mmCIF file of C-alpha atoms in Angstrom:
data_model
loop_
_atom_site.group_PDB
_atom_site.id
_atom_site.type_symbol
_atom_site.label_atom_id
_atom_site.label_comp_id
_atom_site.label_asym_id
_atom_site.label_seq_id
_atom_site.Cartn_x
_atom_site.Cartn_y
_atom_site.Cartn_z
ATOM 1 C CA MET A 1 95.889 114.598 58.947
ATOM 2 C CA SER A 2 95.933 111.283 60.804
ATOM 3 C CA ASN A 3 93.440 111.265 63.651
ATOM 4 C CA ILE A 4 94.229 108.727 66.382
ATOM 5 C CA ALA A 5 92.189 107.865 69.479
ATOM 6 C CA VAL A 6 93.571 106.049 72.503
ATOM 7 C CA ILE A 7 90.874 104.553 74.732
ATOM 8 C CA GLY A 8 92.065 104.435 78.342
ATOM 9 C CA ALA A 9 94.109 106.784 80.544
ATOM 10 C CA GLY A 10 95.998 104.146 82.473
ATOM 11 C CA VAL A 11 99.735 103.819 82.140
ATOM 12 C CA ASN A 12 99.461 101.701 78.967
ATOM 13 C CA GLY A 13 97.078 104.071 77.218
ATOM 14 C CA VAL A 14 99.135 107.151 78.064
ATOM 15 C CA SER A 15 102.420 105.451 77.105
ATOM 16 C CA SER A 16 101.013 104.375 73.738
ATOM 17 C CA ALA A 17 99.743 107.898 73.070
ATOM 18 C CA ILE A 18 103.106 109.478 73.935
ATOM 19 C CA LYS A 19 105.093 106.974 71.905
ATOM 20 C CA ILE A 20 103.033 107.676 68.770
ATOM 21 C CA LEU A 21 102.945 111.441 69.243
ATOM 22 C CA GLU A 22 106.667 111.791 69.890
ATOM 23 C CA HIS A 23 107.567 109.570 66.930
ATOM 24 C CA TYR A 24 105.501 111.589 64.480
ATOM 25 C CA LYS A 25 106.756 114.845 65.903
ATOM 26 C CA THR A 26 110.430 113.951 65.461
ATOM 27 C CA GLU A 27 110.569 111.313 62.737
ATOM 28 C CA ALA A 28 107.697 111.925 60.334
ATOM 29 C CA LYS A 29 106.313 114.823 58.341
ATOM 30 C CA THR A 30 102.722 113.598 58.407
ATOM 31 C CA PRO A 31 100.452 115.860 60.488
ATOM 32 C CA ILE A 32 98.892 113.889 63.348
ATOM 33 C CA ARG A 33 96.432 114.367 66.169
ATOM 34 C CA VAL A 34 96.352 112.013 69.152
ATOM 35 C CA THR A 35 93.493 112.089 71.671
ATOM 36 C CA ILE A 36 93.173 110.119 74.906
ATOM 37 C CA LEU A 37 89.557 109.278 75.735
ATOM 38 C CA SER A 38 88.634 107.965 79.170
ATOM 39 C CA GLU A 39 85.946 108.162 81.805
ATOM 40 C CA GLU A 40 88.598 108.401 84.550
ATOM 41 C CA PHE A 41 92.057 109.940 84.736
ATOM 42 C CA SER A 42 94.782 109.973 87.394
ATOM 43 C CA PRO A 43 94.441 109.852 90.391
ATOM 44 C CA ASN A 44 91.357 107.688 89.812
ATOM 45 C CA THR A 45 92.826 104.883 87.690
ATOM 46 C CA THR A 46 93.557 101.370 88.950
ATOM 47 C CA GLY A 47 97.289 101.943 88.644
ATOM 48 C CA ASP A 48 97.284 104.972 90.954
ATOM 49 C CA GLY A 49 97.084 102.770 94.035
ATOM 50 C CA SER A 50 99.951 100.454 93.137
ATOM 51 C CA ALA A 51 103.509 100.685 94.430
ATOM 52 C CA GLY A 52 104.940 100.826 90.904
ATOM 53 C CA LEU A 53 107.777 98.362 91.420
ATOM 54 C CA TRP A 54 109.282 97.032 88.189
ATOM 55 C CA GLY A 55 108.777 93.277 87.903
ATOM 56 C CA PRO A 56 106.749 90.903 85.685
ATOM 57 C CA TYR A 57 103.752 89.625 87.667
ATOM 58 C CA LEU A 58 100.398 87.884 87.045
ATOM 59 C CA LEU A 59 100.596 87.589 83.269
ATOM 60 C CA GLY A 60 98.869 84.264 82.670
ATOM 61 C CA GLY A 61 100.217 82.436 79.628
ATOM 62 C CA THR A 62 101.829 85.460 77.963
ATOM 63 C CA SER A 63 104.953 84.543 75.994
ATOM 64 C CA GLN A 64 108.037 84.805 78.172
ATOM 65 C CA SER A 65 110.109 86.173 75.297
ATOM 66 C CA LYS A 66 107.612 88.996 74.767
ATOM 67 C CA VAL A 67 107.477 89.784 78.489
ATOM 68 C CA TYR A 68 111.280 89.951 78.521
ATOM 69 C CA LYS A 69 111.346 92.345 75.558
ATOM 70 C CA TRP A 70 108.590 94.622 76.885
ATOM 71 C CA SER A 71 109.874 94.736 80.463
ATOM 72 C CA LYS A 72 113.449 95.414 79.348
ATOM 73 C CA SER A 73 112.253 98.390 77.306
ATOM 74 C CA MET A 74 110.469 99.814 80.371
ATOM 75 C CA HIS A 75 113.535 99.282 82.567
ATOM 76 C CA LYS A 76 115.614 101.250 80.065
ATOM 77 C CA PHE A 77 112.986 104.001 79.960
ATOM 78 C CA LEU A 78 112.996 104.267 83.767
ATOM 79 C CA GLU A 79 116.790 104.421 83.715
ATOM 80 C CA GLU A 80 116.622 107.356 81.290
ATOM 81 C CA ILE A 81 114.176 109.191 83.555
ATOM 82 C CA TRP A 82 116.265 108.440 86.647
ATOM 83 C CA LEU A 83 119.371 109.864 84.976
ATOM 84 C CA SER A 84 117.468 112.975 83.869
ATOM 85 C CA GLY A 85 116.163 115.878 85.871
ATOM 86 C CA ASP A 86 112.654 114.412 85.822
ATOM 87 C CA ALA A 87 113.133 111.567 88.320
ATOM 88 C CA GLY A 88 111.615 113.394 91.283
ATOM 89 C CA GLU A 89 108.649 114.656 89.310
ATOM 90 C CA ALA A 90 108.018 111.198 87.811
ATOM 91 C CA GLY A 91 108.430 109.333 91.104
ATOM 92 C CA VAL A 92 111.262 107.150 89.779
ATOM 93 C CA CYS A 93 113.668 105.739 92.395
ATOM 94 C CA LEU A 94 116.285 102.998 92.572
ATOM 95 C CA LEU A 95 115.338 100.327 95.105
ATOM 96 C CA PRO A 96 117.204 97.299 96.517
ATOM 97 C CA CYS A 97 114.983 94.194 96.537
ATOM 98 C CA ILE A 98 114.920 90.707 98.031
ATOM 99 C CA ARG A 99 112.724 88.190 96.197
ATOM 100 C CA LEU A 100 111.983 84.854 97.899
ATOM 101 C CA THR A 101 110.350 81.646 96.708
ATOM 102 C CA THR A 102 109.252 78.257 98.076
ATOM 103 C CA SER A 103 109.405 76.683 94.614
ATOM 104 C CA PRO A 104 111.278 73.359 94.537
ATOM 105 C CA VAL A 105 113.189 74.686 91.525
ATOM 106 C CA ASP A 106 115.228 77.902 91.568
ATOM 107 C CA THR A 107 113.097 80.083 89.297
ATOM 108 C CA VAL A 108 113.433 83.453 91.005
ATOM 109 C CA GLY A 109 114.033 85.974 88.268
ATOM 110 C CA ASP A 110 115.226 83.214 85.968
ATOM 111 C CA PHE A 111 114.419 85.029 82.709
ATOM 112 C CA TRP A 112 114.766 88.683 83.697
ATOM 113 C CA ARG A 113 117.691 88.720 86.115
ATOM 114 C CA ASP A 114 120.050 90.198 83.491
ATOM 115 C CA ILE A 115 117.752 93.234 83.134
ATOM 116 C CA VAL A 116 118.015 94.404 86.748
ATOM 117 C CA TYR A 117 121.220 95.520 88.468
ATOM 118 C CA GLY A 118 123.502 93.291 90.558
ATOM 119 C CA ALA A 119 121.324 90.172 90.689
ATOM 120 C CA MET A 120 122.765 87.614 93.118
ATOM 121 C CA ASP A 121 121.335 84.418 94.596
ATOM 122 C CA LEU A 122 120.910 84.465 98.365
ATOM 123 C CA SER A 123 123.199 82.222 100.375
ATOM 124 C CA GLN A 124 121.818 79.482 102.608
ATOM 125 C CA LYS A 125 122.743 81.618 105.600
ATOM 126 C CA GLN A 126 120.715 84.537 104.241
ATOM 127 C CA LEU A 127 117.772 82.253 103.486
ATOM 128 C CA ALA A 128 117.906 80.881 107.029
ATOM 129 C CA GLU A 129 117.276 84.367 108.397
ATOM 130 C CA TYR A 130 114.059 84.665 106.394
ATOM 131 C CA ASN A 131 113.031 81.087 107.231
ATOM 132 C CA GLN A 132 112.962 81.598 110.991
ATOM 133 C CA GLY A 133 109.550 80.570 112.297
ATOM 134 C CA ARG A 134 108.267 79.483 108.873
ATOM 135 C CA ARG A 135 106.576 76.099 108.420
ATOM 136 C CA VAL A 136 107.157 76.098 104.643
ATOM 137 C CA LYS A 137 110.728 77.170 104.033
ATOM 138 C CA PHE A 138 111.989 79.413 101.260
ATOM 139 C CA THR A 139 114.207 77.363 98.969
ATOM 140 C CA SER A 140 115.872 80.196 97.072
ATOM 141 C CA GLY A 141 116.045 83.941 96.832
ATOM 142 C CA LEU A 142 117.480 86.759 94.761
ATOM 143 C CA SER A 143 118.842 90.148 95.703
ATOM 144 C CA PHE A 144 118.923 92.875 93.071
ATOM 145 C CA ILE A 145 118.331 96.576 92.443
ATOM 146 C CA THR A 146 115.602 97.913 90.180
ATOM 147 C CA TYR A 147 113.222 100.881 89.921
ATOM 148 C CA THR A 148 109.987 101.986 91.440
ATOM 149 C CA SER A 149 107.879 104.419 89.466
ATOM 150 C CA GLU A 150 104.871 105.364 91.565
ATOM 151 C CA PRO A 151 101.901 105.734 89.209
ATOM 152 C CA ILE A 152 100.421 108.476 91.413
ATOM 153 C CA LYS A 153 103.422 110.535 90.214
ATOM 154 C CA LEU A 154 104.344 108.782 86.968
ATOM 155 C CA LEU A 155 100.905 109.142 85.363
ATOM 156 C CA PRO A 156 100.649 112.938 85.895
ATOM 157 C CA TYR A 157 104.226 113.262 84.620
ATOM 158 C CA LEU A 158 103.373 111.302 81.468
ATOM 159 C CA MET A 159 100.173 113.308 80.954
ATOM 160 C CA ARG A 160 102.136 116.566 81.132
ATOM 161 C CA ARG A 161 104.635 115.169 78.642
ATOM 162 C CA PHE A 162 101.732 114.173 76.372
ATOM 163 C CA ALA A 163 100.200 117.653 76.615
ATOM 164 C CA ARG A 164 103.528 119.382 75.881
ATOM 165 C CA ASN A 165 103.690 117.481 72.615
ATOM 166 C CA GLY A 166 100.238 118.640 71.560
ATOM 167 C CA GLY A 167 98.127 115.719 72.771
ATOM 168 C CA ALA A 168 94.429 116.188 73.482
ATOM 169 C CA VAL A 169 92.248 114.735 76.251
ATOM 170 C CA VAL A 170 88.517 114.000 76.201
ATOM 171 C CA ARG A 171 86.567 112.746 79.203
ATOM 172 C CA LYS A 172 84.215 110.214 77.672
ATOM 173 C CA ARG A 173 82.730 106.867 78.607
ATOM 174 C CA ILE A 174 82.652 104.420 75.703
ATOM 175 C CA THR A 175 80.213 101.538 76.100
ATOM 176 C CA ASP A 176 80.019 100.201 72.537
ATOM 177 C CA LEU A 177 83.394 99.797 70.845
ATOM 178 C CA ASP A 178 81.937 98.650 67.526
ATOM 179 C CA ALA A 179 79.738 101.744 67.283
ATOM 180 C CA PHE A 180 82.588 104.021 68.339
ATOM 181 C CA VAL A 181 84.952 102.616 65.717
ATOM 182 C CA ALA A 182 82.312 102.805 62.989
ATOM 183 C CA ASP A 183 80.915 106.262 63.764
ATOM 184 C CA SER A 184 83.856 108.292 65.109
ATOM 185 C CA GLU A 185 86.091 110.571 63.061
ATOM 186 C CA TYR A 186 89.226 108.649 64.134
ATOM 187 C CA ASP A 187 91.011 106.537 61.539
ATOM 188 C CA VAL A 188 93.106 104.685 64.136
ATOM 189 C CA ILE A 189 91.743 103.504 67.496
ATOM 190 C CA ILE A 190 93.993 102.008 70.156
ATOM 191 C CA ASN A 191 92.115 100.058 72.804
ATOM 192 C CA CYS A 192 93.879 100.230 76.172
ATOM 193 C CA SER A 193 90.737 99.857 78.261
ATOM 194 C CA GLY A 194 92.176 97.257 80.642
ATOM 195 C CA LEU A 195 89.532 95.355 82.578
ATOM 196 C CA GLY A 196 86.911 97.387 80.711
ATOM 197 C CA SER A 197 87.641 95.245 77.646
ATOM 198 C CA ARG A 198 85.753 92.454 79.385
ATOM 199 C CA THR A 199 82.470 94.243 78.662
ATOM 200 C CA LEU A 200 83.568 96.539 75.840
ATOM 201 C CA LEU A 201 84.633 93.590 73.691
ATOM 202 C CA LYS A 202 82.766 90.807 75.484
ATOM 203 C CA ASP A 203 86.190 89.277 76.032
ATOM 204 C CA ASN A 204 85.629 86.258 78.263
ATOM 205 C CA ASP A 205 89.381 85.726 78.632
ATOM 206 C CA MET A 206 89.476 88.856 80.811
ATOM 207 C CA TYR A 207 89.017 88.622 84.579
ATOM 208 C CA ALA A 208 89.698 90.742 87.637
ATOM 209 C CA VAL A 209 92.629 90.010 89.935
ATOM 210 C CA ARG A 210 91.699 91.774 93.157
ATOM 211 C CA GLY A 211 94.547 93.519 94.943
ATOM 212 C CA GLN A 212 94.307 94.967 98.437
ATOM 213 C CA VAL A 213 97.176 96.836 100.099
ATOM 214 C CA SER A 214 97.856 98.941 103.156
ATOM 215 C CA ARG A 215 100.092 102.002 103.222
ATOM 216 C CA VAL A 216 102.083 102.798 106.356
ATOM 217 C CA LYS A 217 104.473 105.529 107.466
ATOM 218 C CA ALA A 218 107.859 103.829 107.765
ATOM 219 C CA ASN A 219 110.521 106.062 106.239
ATOM 220 C CA TRP A 220 113.252 103.943 107.832
ATOM 221 C CA ILE A 221 112.632 101.120 105.335
ATOM 222 C CA PHE A 222 114.839 101.457 102.260
ATOM 223 C CA SER A 223 114.490 98.096 100.504
ATOM 224 C CA ALA A 224 111.725 95.817 99.245
ATOM 225 C CA VAL A 225 110.933 92.281 100.388
ATOM 226 C CA LEU A 226 108.866 90.167 97.960
ATOM 227 C CA ASP A 227 107.420 86.772 98.887
ATOM 228 C CA GLU A 228 106.735 84.702 95.744
ATOM 229 C CA SER A 229 105.028 81.882 97.671
ATOM 230 C CA ASP A 230 101.260 81.466 97.891
ATOM 231 C CA ASP A 231 101.218 83.934 100.809
ATOM 232 C CA GLY A 232 102.290 86.585 98.333
ATOM 233 C CA HIS A 233 103.307 89.227 100.864
ATOM 234 C CA TYR A 234 105.408 92.199 99.821
ATOM 235 C CA ILE A 235 106.885 95.318 101.403
ATOM 236 C CA ILE A 236 107.656 98.076 98.896
ATOM 237 C CA PRO A 237 108.873 101.540 99.936
ATOM 238 C CA ASN A 238 107.599 104.549 98.018
ATOM 239 C CA THR A 239 108.877 108.094 98.454
ATOM 240 C CA GLU A 240 106.461 109.013 101.257
ATOM 241 C CA THR A 241 104.876 105.725 102.381
ATOM 242 C CA VAL A 242 105.550 101.991 102.414
ATOM 243 C CA VAL A 243 103.141 99.656 100.630
ATOM 244 C CA LEU A 244 102.255 96.411 102.411
ATOM 245 C CA GLY A 245 100.590 93.795 100.276
ATOM 246 C CA GLY A 246 98.814 92.118 99.102
ATOM 247 C CA THR A 247 96.160 89.935 97.626
ATOM 248 C CA HIS A 248 95.890 88.422 94.156
ATOM 249 C CA GLN A 249 92.353 87.030 94.172
ATOM 250 C CA GLU A 250 91.290 85.968 90.699
ATOM 251 C CA ARG A 251 87.728 86.691 89.545
ATOM 252 C CA ASP A 252 86.984 88.595 92.754
ATOM 253 C CA TYR A 253 85.243 91.887 91.889
ATOM 254 C CA ASN A 254 84.878 93.230 95.432
ATOM 255 C CA THR A 255 86.297 96.762 95.560
ATOM 256 C CA GLN A 256 85.682 97.233 99.304
ATOM 257 C CA VAL A 257 88.467 96.924 101.877
ATOM 258 C CA CYS A 258 88.241 93.543 103.618
ATOM 259 C CA PRO A 259 89.280 93.627 107.327
ATOM 260 C CA LYS A 260 90.284 89.956 107.193
ATOM 261 C CA ASP A 261 92.602 90.590 104.236
ATOM 262 C CA LYS A 262 94.064 93.627 105.998
ATOM 263 C CA LYS A 263 94.898 91.541 109.062
ATOM 264 C CA ILE A 264 96.578 88.848 106.940
ATOM 265 C CA ILE A 265 98.572 91.475 105.014
ATOM 266 C CA VAL A 266 99.822 93.463 108.001
ATOM 267 C CA GLU A 267 100.599 90.462 110.205
ATOM 268 C CA GLY A 268 102.313 88.657 107.331
ATOM 269 C CA CYS A 269 104.542 91.628 106.517
ATOM 270 C CA CYS A 270 105.450 92.031 110.186
ATOM 271 C CA ARG A 271 107.019 88.562 110.092
ATOM 272 C CA TYR A 272 109.649 89.922 107.699
ATOM 273 C CA ILE A 273 110.171 93.301 109.387
ATOM 274 C CA PRO A 274 108.944 93.115 113.012
ATOM 275 C CA GLY A 275 109.351 96.865 113.423
ATOM 276 C CA LEU A 276 106.271 97.352 111.226
ATOM 277 C CA LYS A 277 104.205 96.490 114.316
ATOM 278 C CA HIS A 278 104.947 99.992 115.577
ATOM 279 C CA THR A 279 103.757 101.837 112.471
ATOM 280 C CA ASP A 280 100.327 103.276 111.788
ATOM 281 C CA VAL A 281 98.308 102.272 108.745
ATOM 282 C CA LEU A 282 97.661 105.502 106.829
ATOM 283 C CA CYS A 283 95.170 104.084 104.334
ATOM 284 C CA ASP A 284 93.928 100.898 102.707
ATOM 285 C CA TRP A 285 93.253 100.494 99.008
ATOM 286 C CA VAL A 286 91.655 97.963 96.684
ATOM 287 C CA GLY A 287 92.123 97.758 92.912
ATOM 288 C CA LEU A 288 91.093 95.261 90.245
ATOM 289 C CA ARG A 289 94.012 94.293 88.036
ATOM 290 C CA PRO A 290 93.188 93.486 84.381
ATOM 291 C CA GLY A 291 93.940 89.769 84.312
ATOM 292 C CA ARG A 292 93.778 87.747 81.108
ATOM 293 C CA THR A 293 94.712 84.260 79.926
ATOM 294 C CA GLN A 294 97.432 86.106 78.013
ATOM 295 C CA LEU A 295 98.139 89.742 77.228
ATOM 296 C CA ARG A 296 96.487 90.897 73.998
ATOM 297 C CA LEU A 297 98.538 93.126 71.707
ATOM 298 C CA GLU A 298 97.385 92.857 68.096
ATOM 299 C CA ALA A 299 95.578 94.758 65.358
ATOM 300 C CA GLU A 300 92.571 94.259 63.136
ATOM 301 C CA ARG A 301 91.054 96.116 60.208
ATOM 302 C CA ARG A 302 87.579 97.585 60.527
ATOM 303 C CA GLY A 303 86.875 98.711 56.987
ATOM 304 C CA ARG A 304 89.326 101.532 56.298
ATOM 305 C CA LYS A 305 90.056 101.961 60.005
ATOM 306 C CA LEU A 306 92.751 100.341 62.110
ATOM 307 C CA LEU A 307 91.978 98.988 65.596
ATOM 308 C CA ILE A 308 94.931 98.070 67.834
ATOM 309 C CA HIS A 309 94.340 96.174 71.079
ATOM 310 C CA ASN A 310 96.731 96.568 74.018
ATOM 311 C CA TYR A 311 95.243 95.194 77.237
ATOM 312 C CA GLY A 312 95.352 92.350 79.774
ATOM 313 C CA HIS A 313 98.556 93.376 81.572
ATOM 314 C CA GLY A 314 97.652 91.678 84.875
ATOM 315 C CA GLY A 315 99.865 92.982 87.677
ATOM 316 C CA SER A 316 102.508 94.285 85.250
ATOM 317 C CA GLY A 317 100.963 97.438 83.820
ATOM 318 C CA VAL A 318 103.859 99.680 84.811
ATOM 319 C CA THR A 319 106.473 97.005 84.050
ATOM 320 C CA LEU A 320 105.361 96.480 80.455
ATOM 321 C CA CYS A 321 103.810 99.779 79.368
ATOM 322 C CA TRP A 322 106.736 101.349 77.492
ATOM 323 C CA GLY A 323 107.670 98.119 75.747
ATOM 324 C CA CYS A 324 104.076 97.456 74.715
ATOM 325 C CA ALA A 325 103.879 101.025 73.426
ATOM 326 C CA ASP A 326 106.899 100.217 71.213
ATOM 327 C CA ASP A 327 104.889 97.429 69.617
ATOM 328 C CA VAL A 328 101.784 99.590 69.238
ATOM 329 C CA LEU A 329 103.854 102.109 67.274
ATOM 330 C CA ASP A 330 105.452 99.347 65.188
ATOM 331 C CA ILE A 331 102.018 97.953 64.295
ATOM 332 C CA LEU A 332 100.792 101.413 63.332
ATOM 333 C CA LEU A 333 103.829 102.106 61.130
ATOM 334 C CA ALA A 334 103.597 98.694 59.480
ATOM 335 C CA ALA A 335 99.933 99.277 58.693
ATOM 336 C CA ARG A 336 100.739 102.694 57.237
ATOM 337 C CA ASN A 337 103.393 101.087 55.040
ATOM 338 C CA GLY A 338 100.913 98.567 53.712
ATOM 339 C CA SER A 339 102.436 95.588 55.513
ATOM 340 C CA LYS A 340 100.285 92.594 56.383
ATOM 341 C CA LEU A 341 99.011 92.782 59.965
#
């Protein structure tokens, strides 16, 4: 029997575990056991606080062609859920979006616009509405429809799907990856430890990207507004709340809510939708995104064992998870077939 461990219960760890388990259950005759090991599970993962909007974001120097492939796979997966009876349980919704930029070149959605639905450039008249009162004007914008998949719902849904297929869960903190790989009974280890890889692997290319958001009650908002300029404000409706964001502070490890950041976030978002001034902030949240110079998805041999790394997803954990899980499975199958890693 193949014995596989997945380190990390974030959306990338759980997706990788499901992808492997479901493949072997339907396509292969080899008995297999897949176990997710993590110190924390939903609702206590970094992803649980995010809005879950599909869209590549904060990925450093990761290859654009790979990001396109991975994000397209996730978009297709979300479409399948949305068309099934599981959409409500998984927190998957269709959402109209407006994305704005101050870039001198029109680069809004330049490489992924054919993935989303109905992508159209904003007219100068539409841009003028968003530019009222702005010192630095938006130069271009894109309207489109895509999915939100709130991790606070998506992660429990994926965990139930994993359990239904015979997956196991172990609450365990791993502090020494080398010792774990060498001493454990697992013959394949998949490292999806996110920011934890910074210490677990002494990976100096890893760094935190601090994100702070506020959630408000504003059920009358049905579309997202995303500012791609340095201000970086965004307004993203979820099923029960609206997420106002947000910060992207590199190498900032402060997990406490900052009142100054909150003021900048709320006031900035109110410039786009003035009616937000009349809403109450329900809660504030801070999470540390797993930033990296570029996403790491590769394998290495440790004696007779196989170690697959899948971490450094920046602000795109939800956007890339299913596509990255495709590659994790491909690497595993190639290794089993004796192919060169």
